[in-house]
Coordinates of C-alpha atoms in Angstrom, one line a residue:
X1 CA 0.0 0.0 0.0
X2 CA 2.8 2.4 0.9
X3 CA 4.5 1.7 -2.4
X4 CA 1.3 2.5 -4.4
X5 CA 1.0 5.8 -2.5
X6 CA 4.7 6.7 -3.2
X7 CA 4.2 5.9 -7.0
X8 CA 1.0 7.9 -7.1
X9 CA 2.7 10.9 -5.3
X10 CA 5.7 10.7 -7.7
X11 CA 3.3 10.7 -10.7
X12 CA 1.6 13.8 -9.3
X13 CA 4.9 15.6 -8.8
X14 CA 6.0 14.8 -12.3
X15 CA 2.6 16.0 -13.7
X16 CA 2.8 19.2 -11.7
X17 CA 6.2 19.9 -13.2
X18 CA 5.4 19.1 -16.9
X19 CA 1.8 20.3 -17.3
X20 CA 2.3 24.0 -16.7
X21 CA 5.0 24.2 -19.5
X22 CA 2.7 22.3 -21.9
X23 CA -0.2 24.5 -21.1
X24 CA 1.8 27.7 -21.5
X25 CA 3.2 26.6 -24.9
X26 CA -0.3 25.6 -26.1
X27 CA -1.9 28.8 -24.9
X28 CA 0.8 31.0 -26.5
X29 CA 0.0 29.5 -30.0
X30 CA -2.2 31.8 -32.1
X31 CA -5.6 30.3 -32.8
X32 CA -6.2 29.4 -36.4
X33 CA -9.2 31.6 -36.2
X34 CA -7.1 34.7 -35.2
X35 CA -4.5 34.2 -37.9
X36 CA -6.5 33.0 -40.8
X37 CA -9.7 34.9 -40.3
X38 CA -11.0 36.9 -43.2
X39 CA -13.4 39.8 -42.8
X40 CA -16.9 39.1 -44.2
X41 CA -18.4 41.5 -46.8
X42 CA -19.9 44.6 -45.2
X43 CA -23.5 45.4 -46.1
X44 CA -24.4 49.0 -45.9
X45 CA -27.9 50.3 -45.4
X46 CA -29.9 53.3 -44.2
X47 CA -31.7 53.1 -40.9
X48 CA -34.1 55.5 -39.3
X49 CA -32.0 58.2 -37.8
X50 CA -28.6 57.1 -39.2
X51 CA -26.4 55.1 -41.4
X52 CA -25.5 51.6 -40.7
X53 CA -23.6 48.4 -41.7
X54 CA -24.2 44.7 -41.2
X55 CA -21.3 42.4 -40.4
X56 CA -21.9 38.7 -41.0
X57 CA -20.2 36.3 -38.6
X58 CA -17.0 34.7 -39.6
X59 CA -15.3 31.6 -38.4
X60 CA -16.3 30.7 -34.9
X61 CA -19.2 33.3 -34.9
X62 CA -16.9 36.3 -34.5
X63 CA -17.5 39.5 -36.4
X64 CA -14.6 40.8 -38.6
X65 CA -14.6 43.8 -40.8
X66 CA -12.3 46.0 -42.8
X67 CA -11.9 49.4 -41.1
X68 CA -10.3 52.5 -42.6
X69 CA -8.2 54.3 -40.0
X70 CA -7.0 57.7 -41.1
X71 CA -7.7 56.6 -44.6
X72 CA -5.8 53.3 -44.5
X73 CA -7.5 49.9 -44.3
X74 CA -7.0 47.3 -41.7
X75 CA -9.0 44.1 -40.8
X76 CA -10.3 44.0 -37.3
X77 CA -12.3 41.8 -34.9
X78 CA -15.2 43.6 -33.2
X79 CA -15.0 42.9 -29.5
X80 CA -17.6 44.4 -27.2
X81 CA -15.6 43.1 -24.2
X82 CA -12.7 45.3 -25.1
X83 CA -12.8 48.8 -23.5
X84 CA -10.8 50.4 -26.3
X85 CA -9.6 49.8 -29.9
X86 CA -6.4 47.8 -29.6
X87 CA -3.8 47.6 -32.4
X88 CA -0.5 45.7 -32.5
X89 CA 2.7 47.5 -33.5
X90 CA 2.8 46.1 -37.0
X91 CA -0.7 47.2 -37.8
X92 CA 0.0 50.6 -36.3
X93 CA 2.9 51.0 -38.7
X94 CA 0.8 50.0 -41.6
X95 CA -1.8 52.6 -40.5
X96 CA 0.9 55.4 -40.5
X97 CA 1.2 55.6 -36.7
X98 CA 4.8 56.5 -35.7
X99 CA 5.7 53.8 -33.3
X100 CA 9.2 55.0 -32.5
X101 CA 8.2 57.7 -30.0
X102 CA 5.4 55.7 -28.3
X103 CA 5.5 55.4 -24.6
X104 CA 4.5 51.8 -23.5
X105 CA 3.3 52.6 -20.0
X106 CA -0.3 51.6 -19.8
X107 CA -0.8 48.2 -18.2
X108 CA -3.3 46.0 -20.1
X109 CA -4.6 42.6 -19.1
X110 CA -4.6 40.1 -22.0
X111 CA -5.2 36.4 -22.3
X112 CA -1.5 35.9 -21.9
X113 CA -1.0 38.1 -18.9
X114 CA -0.4 41.8 -18.3
X115 CA 1.5 43.8 -20.9
X116 CA 2.4 47.5 -21.4
X117 CA 0.6 49.4 -24.1
X118 CA 0.9 53.0 -25.6
X119 CA -2.1 55.4 -25.9
X120 CA -2.8 56.9 -29.3
X121 CA -5.7 58.8 -30.8
X122 CA -7.1 57.9 -34.2
X123 CA -8.3 60.9 -36.1
X124 CA -10.9 59.0 -38.0
X125 CA -12.1 55.4 -38.1
X126 CA -14.6 54.1 -40.7
X127 CA -16.4 51.0 -41.8
X128 CA -18.8 51.1 -44.7
X129 CA -20.8 54.3 -44.4
X130 CA -20.0 54.9 -40.7
X131 CA -17.3 57.4 -39.8
X132 CA -16.2 58.2 -36.2
X133 CA -13.7 60.9 -35.2
X134 CA -11.2 61.0 -32.4
X135 CA -11.2 57.3 -31.3
X136 CA -8.9 56.4 -28.4
X137 CA -6.8 53.3 -29.0
X138 CA -3.9 51.4 -27.5
X139 CA -0.9 50.0 -29.3
X140 CA 0.3 46.7 -28.0
X141 CA 3.4 44.6 -28.8
X142 CA 3.0 42.2 -31.7
X143 CA 3.4 39.1 -29.4
X144 CA 0.4 40.3 -27.3
X145 CA -2.0 40.9 -30.1
X146 CA -2.3 39.3 -33.5
X147 CA -4.0 42.3 -35.3
X148 CA -6.7 44.8 -34.3
X149 CA -9.5 44.6 -31.9
X150 CA -12.4 47.1 -32.3
X151 CA -13.6 47.8 -28.8
X152 CA -15.9 50.2 -27.0
X153 CA -13.9 53.4 -27.7
X154 CA -15.3 53.0 -31.3
X155 CA -18.5 51.2 -30.6
X156 CA -19.5 53.6 -27.8
X157 CA -19.6 56.5 -30.3
X158 CA -22.2 54.7 -32.4
X159 CA -26.0 55.3 -32.0
X160 CA -26.4 51.6 -31.4
X161 CA -25.0 48.2 -32.1
X162 CA -26.8 44.9 -31.8
X163 CA -26.9 41.3 -33.1
X164 CA -30.0 40.7 -35.1
X165 CA -30.6 37.6 -37.2
X166 CA -27.1 36.4 -36.6
X167 CA -25.5 39.6 -38.0
X168 CA -23.9 42.5 -36.1
X169 CA -25.7 45.8 -36.9
X170 CA -23.7 49.0 -36.4
X171 CA -25.7 52.3 -36.6
X172 CA -24.3 55.8 -36.5

């Protein structure tokens, strides 16, 4: 009986030493959905009191769109759980944001832990017929974010947003 308990305890110690490393390497891998996701076509329409767009869900039911930021296009994932628009450094460069002078001092909680981000302001952010001025955003290191998340600093400036019939409706 004592031998069984010793073998069991040894197995538990070995598992405790190996499993955290495996979980970390697994969790650090980008999801196929994040890296291969393509934005769905944007439908534009007029709604009572404003302009709007419809985003159809992409892989995994997430809503992706092609946004114009200061006139340059970038694909983004709409995330109502994100308090602000978040852009990785590579996307920021493509959008014409000078990253050399950014101050990465804002702590941000991500799925992979806390990282430091830099505050920026986007002059104009558009999708379809919707245009929003002066959108707060954060720039994060590439390893912390695979692209762009469109959070509440953009969505909060809309008249409304809702999921109807499986599509995300944005109204300005």
